[in-house]
């Protein structure tokens, strides 16, 4: 029989299987050590004979329950053997994959002598055991999410400095080994301030590096701005240097055993952090006591200073009010018999009409404070300030302050119904008969647009009903004919926002209002119809494209030919707001482009196939290094200049097709592959840099010209992407010309 199954000799002590589990609780540490070695040997033997993980009970009945007990051994020699056994157990036994078992083991490590041991061997085994337990979790990061809270709550709260520093070091090692995105970020971020202010130097250092890892994972410091704002300048400087030397995270050092990917998208990590920050802010706000503004003002010289003639004294008095309001977000006492804001509001009505802009701007800041801090209870009093603040937007010195004041009023004291009242509202502010100043009309429409964008987070009164949406659409349609271009542009943006809003279920009133533009302003009508068609086509997704292809395959060839010959390049009929048929996207010859040459049928299936095809294509410097002008390396670069240069090289390569009369040289699969790779490495054409966006539109222009020259129709996906980019950048003065050129070119070739 195999001696490993019989017994193990250690320090002249022989333990065999019949002695277990009694020998595990022996008072002689040498017997316990020999028992741990025997268990390690048996796991090794079982694993050698097994095709999968070892069943713990096949090694010893109830082994899982004994592992935490073994790790509480107080003898240093026995503990080393126990930790070595636990590492083998975690790696090879199926019982260790449970998050509950991982929690029990780590709890024993924290409470026992393992975390506080000064022996290098014990520290090494302890750290590797914790990381191994995280790695083998049976449902991805479940064991990480079970262990990290123990390190935060029990490890960092321990009275033993060594346990605290070990816990902090393990948190950092976890982030570097598996990626910061795998951590339970809300819990970690909540503990960072305590770690960063610890008296333990090693804990502060680990916390600082952990903060850097989280910033690298989300590629921004913004989600942690509340934490970073409280750091010392030396700590901030150190964080900046670390981020400058390595701005993004390195690939995870170790994959999770039961998870295909060890990293989450940046957007998912950001959403988790933002949600955590919102919850944290909400808890802190609810815990704060409301400030008694009127009582605090009574303790100051506000009442005497506000009555003085000098503008500087009035401005100082308003500064006093803002100071008494407390920290942001403001939380003030609600009106009651003992809390009366009437006198303060009376002063604000006079001060907001002051001739000096600084007094007026500070008066609007106090209005914002009351709207945010008190809210709906002051709605009747604060509504009267709306027309006054709207009129102040015509003063360039007050435009920003007035806009901020309006944003504070909406959602807290003003609803969409209040904004759309017939008298003293936005309706009056945008009327050319009542408001001659174009800047004021534009500011009012821009304010309305901001309300539509931020309505969900503006406050309790920010909800938008279908009825209000219809009224806003009618108002915007009337401003499409404004004499000044700025209000017209803002009105079109409002209509586009209403059309694309997913929260408005019934859009019939919006579409009915836009339908009226067909007779009054056909250009704007077509722009909106095209934008809505692009939106609807984008939502349909690949599934509808595949269904369409499948339907075509079932149609007889004779019928397909008839349909192809009769096809007309019109803008998505289904997206029209009426049953009338509109066709305004014809080419210069008046004849439709041939459907049978559509490149959609030749489109490369995957990104990998596209890259392989382009690697063989005669594209100059395709596989070169970034510094040598490599196209693929440039597209992948974080430097916008490299991405722009790569796009320009692709554009230059494709221009060769426009000058080549030989149709046999035309490779639609190469064009399709270039577009796929470009889309992948430019955030789906949503680049923020204006130079890169311009290079993308120049690439689109060349692709459009190629299909026009070859009398072919491009694939629908290209048309959707190109139209979406062009319409999005049309209001931008720097990109208006190329956007217009691209739209005209697309009208010649797109169906």
XYZ file of C-alpha atoms in Angstrom:
751
model
C 0.000 0.000 0.000
C 1.154 3.560 -0.748
C 2.987 4.895 2.341
C 1.336 8.312 1.817
C -1.986 6.743 2.653
C -0.597 5.065 5.769
C 1.376 7.686 7.659
C 3.913 10.499 7.723
C 6.953 10.837 9.946
C 7.991 14.271 11.214
C 10.396 15.053 14.067
C 10.409 11.326 14.952
C 6.609 11.461 15.219
C 4.620 9.061 13.023
C 0.972 9.826 12.266
C -1.231 7.653 10.079
C -4.743 7.967 8.746
C -6.258 6.158 11.696
C -5.036 8.938 14.009
C -7.090 11.576 12.157
C -8.932 13.709 13.092
C -7.979 13.236 16.751
C -4.330 14.068 16.149
C -5.329 17.513 14.828
C -6.229 18.594 18.369
C -3.246 16.982 20.092
C -1.491 19.005 22.790
C 1.853 18.109 21.209
C 2.599 20.587 18.407
C 4.818 18.012 16.684
C 1.876 15.630 16.384
C -0.279 18.420 14.952
C 2.464 19.336 12.475
C 2.792 15.689 11.340
C -1.007 15.555 10.916
C -0.950 18.635 8.663
C 1.812 17.094 6.564
C -0.197 13.869 6.257
C -3.240 15.813 5.000
C -1.069 17.640 2.454
C 0.290 14.311 1.195
C -3.159 12.778 0.899
C -4.479 15.779 -1.081
C -1.502 15.493 -3.440
C -2.185 11.796 -3.985
C -5.918 12.300 -4.516
C -5.279 15.171 -6.947
C -2.832 13.050 -8.932
C -5.493 10.370 -9.396
C -8.347 12.820 -10.066
C -9.384 14.490 -13.317
C -10.930 17.448 -11.467
C -10.814 19.012 -8.010
C -10.371 16.805 -4.964
C -13.416 16.068 -2.824
C -12.464 17.182 0.695
C -14.309 14.269 2.318
C -12.239 11.767 0.330
C -9.143 13.095 2.110
C -10.741 13.157 5.537
C -14.353 13.243 6.593
C -15.386 16.818 7.438
C -12.053 18.309 6.317
C -13.609 21.647 5.321
C -14.683 22.312 8.910
C -11.212 21.558 10.296
C -9.274 23.937 7.981
C -10.113 27.182 9.909
C -9.242 25.378 13.185
C -5.849 24.313 11.799
C -5.049 27.938 10.871
C -5.604 29.052 14.480
C -2.602 26.977 15.665
C -0.513 29.044 18.088
C 2.775 27.168 17.593
C 4.964 28.772 14.936
C 6.316 25.492 13.550
C 2.903 23.833 13.379
C 1.362 27.009 11.928
C 3.843 27.000 9.029
C 2.883 23.398 8.222
C -0.802 24.298 8.587
C -0.481 27.265 6.220
C 1.379 25.150 3.679
C -1.407 22.540 3.885
C -4.073 25.261 3.509
C -2.413 26.519 0.307
C -2.507 23.011 -1.164
C -6.111 22.606 0.017
C -7.159 25.926 -1.568
C -5.531 25.042 -4.868
C -6.770 21.459 -5.233
C -9.875 20.859 -3.098
C -13.356 21.733 -4.369
C -14.458 22.796 -0.884
C -12.215 25.882 -1.058
C -14.146 27.309 -4.037
C -17.085 28.273 -1.826
C -17.214 31.926 -0.762
C -18.504 30.850 2.670
C -15.461 28.611 3.199
C -13.159 31.410 1.986
C -14.736 33.773 4.554
C -14.296 31.240 7.346
C -10.620 30.678 6.480
C -9.764 34.389 6.234
C -11.601 35.093 9.506
C -9.399 32.471 11.171
C -6.293 34.049 9.660
C -7.242 37.485 10.999
C -8.249 36.306 14.474
C -5.384 33.836 14.790
C -1.639 34.424 14.734
C -1.178 34.201 10.947
C -1.780 37.889 10.066
C 0.294 39.142 12.983
C 3.189 36.709 12.541
C 6.616 38.273 11.996
C 8.075 35.090 10.479
C 8.775 35.578 6.738
C 7.614 32.043 5.925
C 4.286 32.552 7.704
C 3.709 35.920 6.006
C 4.487 34.424 2.592
C 2.113 31.459 3.083
C -0.620 33.723 4.506
C -0.595 36.160 1.600
C -0.494 33.410 -1.023
C -3.389 31.598 0.709
C -5.647 34.665 0.659
C -4.875 35.343 -3.032
C -5.424 31.660 -3.912
C -8.832 31.643 -2.188
C -9.835 34.683 -4.248
C -8.604 33.037 -7.442
C -10.547 29.782 -7.073
C -13.976 31.271 -6.227
C -16.606 29.152 -7.960
C -18.571 32.086 -9.417
C -16.031 34.598 -10.610
C -15.271 37.342 -8.076
C -17.615 35.952 -5.383
C -14.743 34.986 -3.079
C -13.080 38.375 -3.609
C -16.325 40.067 -2.592
C -16.517 37.819 0.492
C -12.888 38.277 1.613
C -12.353 41.997 0.973
C -15.115 43.136 3.409
C -13.443 41.007 6.111
C -10.118 42.737 5.433
C -11.845 46.126 5.618
C -14.029 45.526 8.668
C -12.013 43.102 10.792
C -8.462 43.462 9.485
C -8.239 47.260 9.402
C -10.112 47.546 12.705
C -7.738 45.214 14.563
C -5.797 46.477 17.574
C -2.673 44.727 16.290
C -0.691 47.034 13.946
C 0.727 44.063 12.021
C -2.774 42.778 11.230
C -3.815 46.227 9.987
C -0.775 46.626 7.729
C -1.156 43.053 6.392
C -4.824 43.684 5.560
C -4.005 46.940 3.748
C -1.185 45.278 1.791
C -3.508 42.425 0.765
C -6.105 44.903 -0.524
C -3.476 46.482 -2.752
C -2.160 43.087 -3.869
C -5.715 42.026 -4.764
C -6.173 45.110 -6.960
C -2.879 44.504 -8.738
C -3.366 40.743 -9.118
C -6.951 40.636 -10.372
C -7.571 44.257 -11.360
C -9.215 47.011 -9.309
C -12.474 46.469 -11.204
C -12.879 43.095 -9.442
C -12.988 44.700 -5.978
C -16.279 45.558 -4.229
C -15.530 49.211 -5.013
C -18.246 50.912 -2.902
C -16.943 49.260 0.267
C -13.295 49.901 -0.619
C -13.863 53.561 -1.517
C -15.787 54.112 1.731
C -12.746 52.914 3.733
C -10.105 54.820 1.759
C -10.318 58.071 3.800
C -9.689 56.155 7.036
C -6.746 54.300 5.496
C -5.227 57.451 3.985
C -5.313 59.222 7.358
C -3.984 56.237 9.358
C -1.067 56.737 11.733
C 0.455 53.554 10.307
C 2.873 54.527 7.499
C 2.556 51.222 5.626
C -1.236 51.471 5.683
C -1.140 55.009 4.259
C 1.251 53.885 1.527
C -0.943 50.904 0.605
C -4.052 53.131 0.590
C -2.381 55.699 -1.646
C -1.335 53.037 -4.160
C -4.794 51.468 -3.983
C -6.309 54.880 -4.807
C -3.997 55.120 -7.808
C -5.047 51.639 -9.004
C -8.732 52.612 -8.855
C -8.041 55.844 -10.778
C -6.170 53.831 -13.392
C -9.046 51.365 -13.683
C -11.575 54.127 -14.446
C -8.972 56.307 -16.244
C -10.033 59.334 -14.245
C -9.695 60.927 -10.805
C -13.196 62.401 -10.902
C -15.039 59.501 -9.172
C -12.706 59.903 -6.180
C -12.685 63.707 -6.074
C -14.354 63.796 -2.638
C -11.524 61.681 -1.220
C -8.724 63.451 -3.088
C -9.921 66.877 -1.962
C -9.103 66.001 1.671
C -5.566 64.754 0.992
C -2.401 66.639 1.773
C -0.541 68.320 -1.068
C 2.328 65.820 -0.788
C -0.068 62.891 -1.174
C -1.769 64.517 -4.155
C 1.585 65.170 -5.764
C 2.591 61.533 -5.286
C -0.676 60.320 -6.821
C -0.237 62.629 -9.818
C 3.308 61.371 -10.399
C 2.197 57.741 -10.252
C -0.663 58.371 -12.677
C 1.591 60.330 -14.996
C 4.123 57.486 -15.117
C 1.373 54.899 -15.746
C -2.041 56.382 -16.657
C -3.920 53.080 -17.192
C -4.021 49.713 -15.449
C -1.773 46.857 -16.432
C -3.395 43.547 -17.435
C -4.334 41.389 -14.399
C -1.446 39.237 -13.202
C -3.689 36.262 -12.489
C -6.992 35.198 -14.084
C -9.904 34.049 -11.963
C -10.198 30.296 -12.353
C -13.952 30.241 -12.966
C -14.362 33.486 -14.903
C -13.671 34.026 -18.610
C -12.573 37.667 -18.217
C -10.729 39.247 -15.305
C -11.600 42.825 -16.177
C -14.826 44.782 -16.393
C -15.531 47.590 -18.892
C -14.486 51.047 -17.715
C -18.099 52.216 -18.006
C -19.273 49.487 -15.596
C -16.622 50.422 -13.035
C -17.527 54.106 -13.364
C -21.213 53.367 -12.879
C -20.460 51.407 -9.709
C -18.305 54.217 -8.325
C -20.826 56.916 -9.242
C -23.672 54.964 -7.668
C -21.574 54.469 -4.546
C -20.727 58.173 -4.412
C -24.396 59.109 -4.785
C -25.429 56.774 -1.975
C -22.647 58.108 0.249
C -23.641 61.725 -0.452
C -27.275 60.879 0.230
C -26.450 59.294 3.603
C -24.306 62.228 4.658
C -26.968 64.731 3.558
C -29.714 62.952 5.509
C -27.511 62.817 8.601
C -26.833 66.575 8.542
C -29.084 68.859 10.618
C -30.950 71.586 8.725
C -29.424 75.046 9.051
C -31.595 77.713 10.670
C -30.694 80.479 8.216
C -32.895 83.167 9.752
C -31.529 82.496 13.254
C -27.942 82.506 11.985
C -28.486 85.783 10.104
C -29.818 87.415 13.264
C -26.399 86.864 14.858
C -24.647 88.858 12.082
C -24.635 92.463 10.840
C -26.586 91.518 7.689
C -29.653 93.642 8.487
C -27.588 96.842 8.885
C -25.153 96.261 5.987
C -27.838 95.489 3.409
C -29.400 98.915 3.975
C -26.189 100.844 3.274
C -25.877 102.686 -0.044
C -22.468 101.396 -1.164
C -22.694 98.402 -3.527
C -19.727 96.757 -1.798
C -21.606 96.730 1.516
C -24.642 95.113 -0.113
C -22.413 92.514 -1.763
C -20.788 91.847 1.615
C -24.202 91.401 3.218
C -25.135 88.811 0.567
C -21.826 87.021 1.183
C -22.859 86.777 4.814
C -26.122 85.091 3.793
C -24.245 82.563 1.675
C -21.830 81.878 4.513
C -24.674 81.294 6.969
C -26.253 78.788 4.547
C -23.592 76.219 5.410
C -22.008 73.628 3.161
C -23.249 72.429 -0.213
C -25.596 70.804 -0.994
C -27.615 73.245 1.080
C -30.024 71.971 3.718
C -32.123 74.745 5.266
C -35.077 74.732 7.642
C -38.516 74.646 6.000
C -40.849 77.657 6.395
C -42.900 77.596 9.587
C -44.423 80.109 12.037
C -40.992 80.488 13.615
C -39.054 80.411 10.318
C -40.129 83.205 7.976
C -38.206 83.982 4.783
C -40.465 86.893 3.738
C -38.063 89.661 4.827
C -35.086 88.038 3.090
C -37.083 87.517 -0.128
C -38.149 91.173 -0.005
C -34.493 92.223 0.155
C -33.633 89.931 -2.775
C -36.318 91.503 -4.987
C -34.620 94.866 -4.534
C -31.034 93.611 -4.765
C -31.576 91.559 -7.935
C -32.498 94.794 -9.706
C -29.352 96.602 -8.507
C -27.277 98.467 -11.087
C -24.010 96.793 -10.116
C -23.586 93.333 -11.663
C -21.781 91.901 -8.625
C -24.693 92.643 -6.301
C -27.123 91.148 -8.816
C -25.057 87.987 -9.288
C -24.754 87.429 -5.524
C -28.510 87.963 -5.132
C -29.071 85.201 -7.697
C -26.642 82.972 -5.775
C -28.768 83.442 -2.638
C -31.875 82.595 -4.680
C -30.164 79.380 -5.801
C -29.334 78.560 -2.188
C -32.961 78.995 -1.108
C -34.234 76.920 -4.037
C -31.842 74.052 -3.310
C -31.929 74.236 0.478
C -35.634 74.849 1.119
C -37.165 73.565 -2.113
C -40.835 73.202 -2.949
C -42.075 74.986 0.197
C -40.870 78.293 -1.309
C -42.278 77.599 -4.766
C -45.046 80.270 -4.671
C -42.572 82.988 -3.636
C -39.669 82.031 -5.909
C -41.732 81.527 -9.083
C -42.077 85.288 -9.426
C -38.302 85.564 -9.918
C -38.336 83.480 -13.145
C -39.052 86.292 -15.653
C -36.601 88.588 -13.847
C -33.746 86.074 -14.035
C -34.564 85.197 -17.661
C -34.341 88.881 -18.581
C -30.949 89.201 -16.867
C -29.417 86.667 -19.285
C -29.076 89.417 -21.904
C -26.324 91.023 -19.796
C -23.111 89.204 -20.754
C -21.676 89.797 -17.280
C -24.630 87.990 -15.750
C -25.312 85.255 -18.320
C -23.444 82.527 -16.423
C -24.809 83.495 -12.998
C -28.359 83.726 -14.374
C -28.035 80.312 -16.022
C -26.867 78.731 -12.767
C -29.736 80.361 -10.871
C -32.271 79.073 -13.411
C -30.850 75.558 -13.141
C -31.260 75.687 -9.356
C -34.861 76.863 -9.639
C -35.900 74.074 -12.020
C -36.786 70.815 -10.313
C -36.648 72.327 -6.830
C -39.338 75.019 -7.118
C -40.276 75.076 -10.825
C -41.785 72.328 -12.953
C -42.214 72.125 -16.723
C -45.794 73.332 -16.294
C -44.505 76.425 -14.476
C -42.008 77.096 -17.263
C -44.706 76.859 -19.936
C -47.262 79.198 -18.332
C -48.689 81.756 -20.724
C -47.616 84.729 -18.625
C -44.193 85.496 -17.166
C -42.543 82.290 -18.367
C -40.264 80.934 -21.076
C -43.079 81.402 -23.585
C -42.818 85.166 -23.082
C -39.009 85.123 -22.906
C -38.646 83.535 -26.370
C -41.289 85.649 -28.096
C -39.758 88.156 -30.521
C -42.683 90.498 -29.946
C -41.986 90.681 -26.203
C -38.236 90.038 -26.147
C -36.196 91.806 -28.818
C -32.815 90.656 -27.517
C -31.687 87.515 -29.395
C -29.202 86.599 -26.642
C -32.022 86.471 -24.107
C -34.208 84.326 -26.367
C -31.305 81.945 -26.972
C -30.505 81.701 -23.247
C -34.146 80.850 -22.473
C -34.175 78.047 -25.064
C -30.802 76.757 -23.871
C -32.200 76.682 -20.325
C -35.192 74.673 -21.546
C -32.825 72.265 -23.302
C -30.808 71.805 -20.093
C -34.031 71.074 -18.216
C -34.810 68.265 -20.672
C -31.327 66.806 -20.305
C -31.075 66.888 -16.494
C -34.729 66.479 -15.531
C -34.248 63.085 -13.869
C -31.699 64.426 -11.403
C -32.984 68.001 -11.116
C -35.368 67.408 -8.218
C -38.875 66.335 -7.289
C -40.509 68.696 -9.790
C -38.393 67.661 -12.770
C -40.738 65.018 -14.233
C -41.875 65.408 -17.846
C -45.374 64.370 -18.941
C -46.457 63.673 -22.527
C -48.645 66.776 -22.408
C -45.741 69.021 -21.370
C -43.511 67.415 -24.000
C -46.083 68.260 -26.667
C -46.233 71.884 -25.491
C -42.430 72.145 -25.584
C -42.412 70.702 -29.120
C -44.963 73.286 -30.279
C -42.941 76.094 -28.690
C -39.726 74.871 -30.326
C -41.448 74.598 -33.724
C -42.448 78.255 -33.522
C -38.828 79.221 -32.745
C -37.494 77.383 -35.800
C -38.601 80.498 -37.699
C -36.828 82.955 -35.373
C -35.033 85.803 -37.131
C -31.738 84.956 -35.393
C -29.861 81.684 -36.125
C -28.899 80.990 -32.491
C -32.504 80.506 -31.232
C -33.272 78.453 -34.346
C -30.352 76.131 -33.614
C -31.403 75.724 -29.962
C -34.998 74.982 -31.022
C -33.870 72.197 -33.376
C -31.774 70.686 -30.587
C -34.819 70.679 -28.294
C -36.916 68.884 -30.919
C -34.180 66.316 -31.410
C -33.958 65.692 -27.658
C -37.707 65.134 -27.458
C -37.644 62.728 -30.400
C -34.806 60.658 -28.971
C -36.053 60.577 -25.363
C -36.782 56.998 -24.297
C -38.688 58.070 -21.186
C -41.505 59.687 -23.219
C -43.828 56.817 -24.092
C -46.401 58.754 -26.122
C -44.677 60.903 -28.765
C -47.732 61.461 -30.921
C -48.029 65.146 -29.921
C -44.324 65.695 -30.587
C -44.537 64.102 -34.021
C -47.717 66.020 -34.816
C -45.937 69.282 -34.005
C -42.938 68.338 -36.179
C -45.278 67.306 -39.005
C -46.353 70.959 -39.187
C -42.803 71.881 -40.225
C -43.263 70.050 -43.532
C -45.123 73.039 -44.920
C -43.314 75.796 -43.029
C -39.669 74.622 -42.967
C -39.001 71.516 -45.055
C -35.236 71.642 -44.433
C -35.613 71.307 -40.660
C -38.336 68.705 -41.127
C -36.069 66.533 -43.266
C -33.202 66.892 -40.798
C -35.381 65.717 -37.928
C -36.880 62.855 -39.958
C -33.399 61.714 -40.939
C -32.203 61.892 -37.333
C -35.202 59.882 -36.124
C -34.654 57.303 -38.875
C -31.029 56.918 -37.791
C -32.127 56.466 -34.172
C -34.732 53.844 -35.044
C -32.360 51.963 -37.339
C -29.711 51.943 -34.621
C -32.169 50.400 -32.137
C -33.232 47.702 -34.538
C -29.731 46.213 -34.277
C -28.095 43.338 -36.004
C -31.052 41.041 -35.380
C -33.260 42.922 -37.841
C -30.488 42.963 -40.436
C -30.128 39.201 -40.159
C -33.893 38.752 -40.387
C -33.944 40.901 -43.512
C -31.187 38.824 -45.050
C -33.032 35.648 -44.190
C -36.209 36.986 -45.790
C -34.346 37.908 -48.977
C -32.968 34.385 -49.159
C -36.510 32.969 -49.238
C -37.718 35.307 -52.033
C -37.498 33.869 -55.586
C -34.683 35.288 -57.716
C -37.082 36.755 -60.275
C -38.949 38.643 -57.551
C -35.682 39.899 -56.010
C -34.563 41.260 -59.355
C -37.880 43.069 -59.812
C -37.649 44.598 -56.351
C -34.045 45.654 -56.909
C -34.830 47.359 -60.192
C -37.709 49.285 -58.637
C -35.847 50.324 -55.467
C -35.678 54.087 -54.748
C -33.168 55.822 -52.455
C -35.583 57.412 -49.981
C -35.143 58.258 -46.335
C -36.607 55.527 -44.139
C -40.310 55.559 -44.996
C -41.247 53.944 -41.730
C -39.692 56.825 -39.855
C -41.899 59.444 -41.541
C -44.477 61.088 -39.279
C -47.224 60.733 -41.902
C -48.257 58.378 -44.662
C -46.997 60.763 -47.363
C -43.958 59.463 -49.264
C -40.866 61.618 -49.370
C -37.868 61.028 -51.655
C -35.171 63.668 -51.529
C -31.948 61.636 -51.496
C -31.417 61.098 -55.220
C -28.099 61.155 -57.035
C -27.295 63.739 -59.676
C -28.289 61.529 -62.569
C -31.763 61.026 -61.097
C -31.393 57.232 -61.282
C -31.126 54.970 -58.254
C -27.861 53.258 -57.561
C -27.939 49.486 -58.319
C -28.939 47.441 -55.306
C -27.097 44.322 -56.430
C -23.749 45.981 -55.833
C -24.482 46.634 -52.174
C -21.343 45.797 -50.233
C -23.351 44.474 -47.259
C -23.186 40.971 -48.612
C -19.395 41.085 -48.630
C -18.993 42.542 -45.172
C -16.329 40.895 -43.024
C -17.899 38.911 -40.191
C -15.542 39.671 -37.287
C -12.931 42.158 -36.196
C -10.270 39.434 -36.250
C -11.044 38.601 -39.878
C -10.968 42.316 -40.757
C -7.538 42.722 -39.168
C -6.235 39.646 -40.981
C -7.561 40.950 -44.309
C -6.054 44.417 -43.831
C -2.708 42.911 -42.818
C -2.519 41.377 -46.290
C -3.863 44.473 -48.091
C -1.372 46.925 -49.704
C -1.863 49.577 -46.999
C 1.434 51.430 -46.392
C 2.903 51.021 -42.870
C -0.056 48.946 -41.633
C 1.984 46.877 -39.172
C 4.724 49.429 -38.423
C 5.416 50.858 -34.963
C 3.553 53.953 -33.784
C 6.705 56.103 -33.906
C 7.240 55.015 -37.524
C 3.748 56.036 -38.620
C 2.151 52.593 -38.211
C -1.550 52.675 -39.062
C -2.844 49.945 -36.715
C -0.590 51.082 -33.855
C -1.752 54.652 -34.429
C -5.433 53.672 -34.232
C -4.797 51.907 -30.916
C -2.765 54.796 -29.487
C -4.023 56.990 -26.632
C -2.430 59.985 -28.394
C -5.030 61.752 -30.558
C -2.361 62.873 -32.997
C -1.432 59.259 -33.760
C -5.096 58.296 -34.247
C -5.628 61.270 -36.548
C -2.546 60.383 -38.626
C -3.681 56.750 -38.919
C -7.141 57.795 -40.143
C -5.578 60.154 -42.684
C -3.375 57.321 -43.989
C -6.437 55.124 -44.462
C -8.226 57.978 -46.234
C -5.269 58.453 -48.585
C -5.228 54.729 -49.338
C -8.955 54.680 -50.172
C -8.691 57.757 -52.395
C -6.916 55.504 -54.866
C -10.220 53.753 -55.579
C -11.853 57.038 -56.661
C -9.180 57.631 -59.311
C -9.100 54.047 -60.618
C -11.605 53.421 -63.445
C -11.062 49.651 -63.302
C -13.931 48.131 -61.284
C -12.074 44.837 -60.912
C -9.532 46.580 -58.673
C -12.273 47.683 -56.264
C -12.272 45.651 -53.015
C -15.467 46.330 -51.072
C -14.332 43.880 -48.393
C -11.259 46.031 -47.709
C -13.417 49.164 -47.431
C -15.779 47.373 -45.049
C -12.861 46.082 -42.954
C -11.296 49.552 -42.706
C -14.584 50.957 -41.434
C -14.960 48.167 -38.885
C -11.425 48.607 -37.494
C -11.747 52.415 -37.470
C -15.040 52.195 -35.577
C -13.561 49.806 -33.022
C -10.628 52.079 -32.177
C -12.467 55.440 -32.195
C -15.068 54.612 -29.525
C -17.687 53.874 -32.213
C -16.905 57.241 -33.842
C -17.642 59.118 -30.590
C -14.228 60.741 -30.220
C -14.068 63.935 -28.181
C -11.103 65.460 -30.033
C -12.264 67.712 -32.867
C -9.282 66.866 -35.082
C -9.958 63.125 -34.865
C -13.669 63.698 -35.572
C -12.751 65.701 -38.666
C -10.456 62.890 -39.849
C -13.329 60.405 -39.363
C -15.679 62.532 -41.478
C -13.017 62.878 -44.207
C -12.785 59.063 -44.235
C -16.590 58.881 -44.584
C -16.495 61.379 -47.446
C -13.985 59.290 -49.375
C -15.999 56.087 -48.811
C -19.124 57.875 -50.044
C -17.319 59.164 -53.156
C -15.983 55.675 -53.895
C -19.494 54.258 -54.018
C -20.747 57.145 -56.092
C -17.917 56.715 -58.625
C -18.427 52.944 -58.771
C -22.229 53.318 -58.969
C -22.662 51.161 -55.891
C -24.735 51.524 -52.783
C -22.939 51.280 -49.390
C -24.088 49.104 -46.549
C -26.802 50.481 -44.271
C -24.543 50.387 -41.192
C -22.111 52.826 -42.780
C -24.965 55.158 -43.713
C -26.329 55.128 -40.157
C -22.936 55.833 -38.616
C -22.002 58.581 -41.081
C -25.370 60.345 -40.835
C -25.299 60.166 -37.033
C -21.807 61.722 -36.834
C -22.642 64.442 -39.378
C -25.891 65.441 -37.675
C -24.277 65.429 -34.254
C -21.517 67.819 -35.368
C -23.622 70.012 -37.658
C -24.222 72.703 -34.971
C -20.441 72.949 -34.340
C -19.137 75.965 -36.256
C -15.735 74.331 -36.800
C -17.288 71.192 -38.270
C -20.424 72.622 -39.914
C -18.900 72.804 -43.407
C -17.568 69.247 -43.547
C -20.763 67.948 -41.885
C -22.871 69.568 -44.607
C -20.616 68.186 -47.347
C -20.865 64.710 -45.857
C -24.663 64.847 -45.619
C -24.986 65.969 -49.252
C -22.605 63.216 -50.356
C -24.559 60.608 -48.374
C -27.804 61.729 -49.979
C -26.323 60.712 -53.344
C -25.481 57.148 -52.366
C -27.391 56.029 -49.274
C -30.805 54.372 -49.632
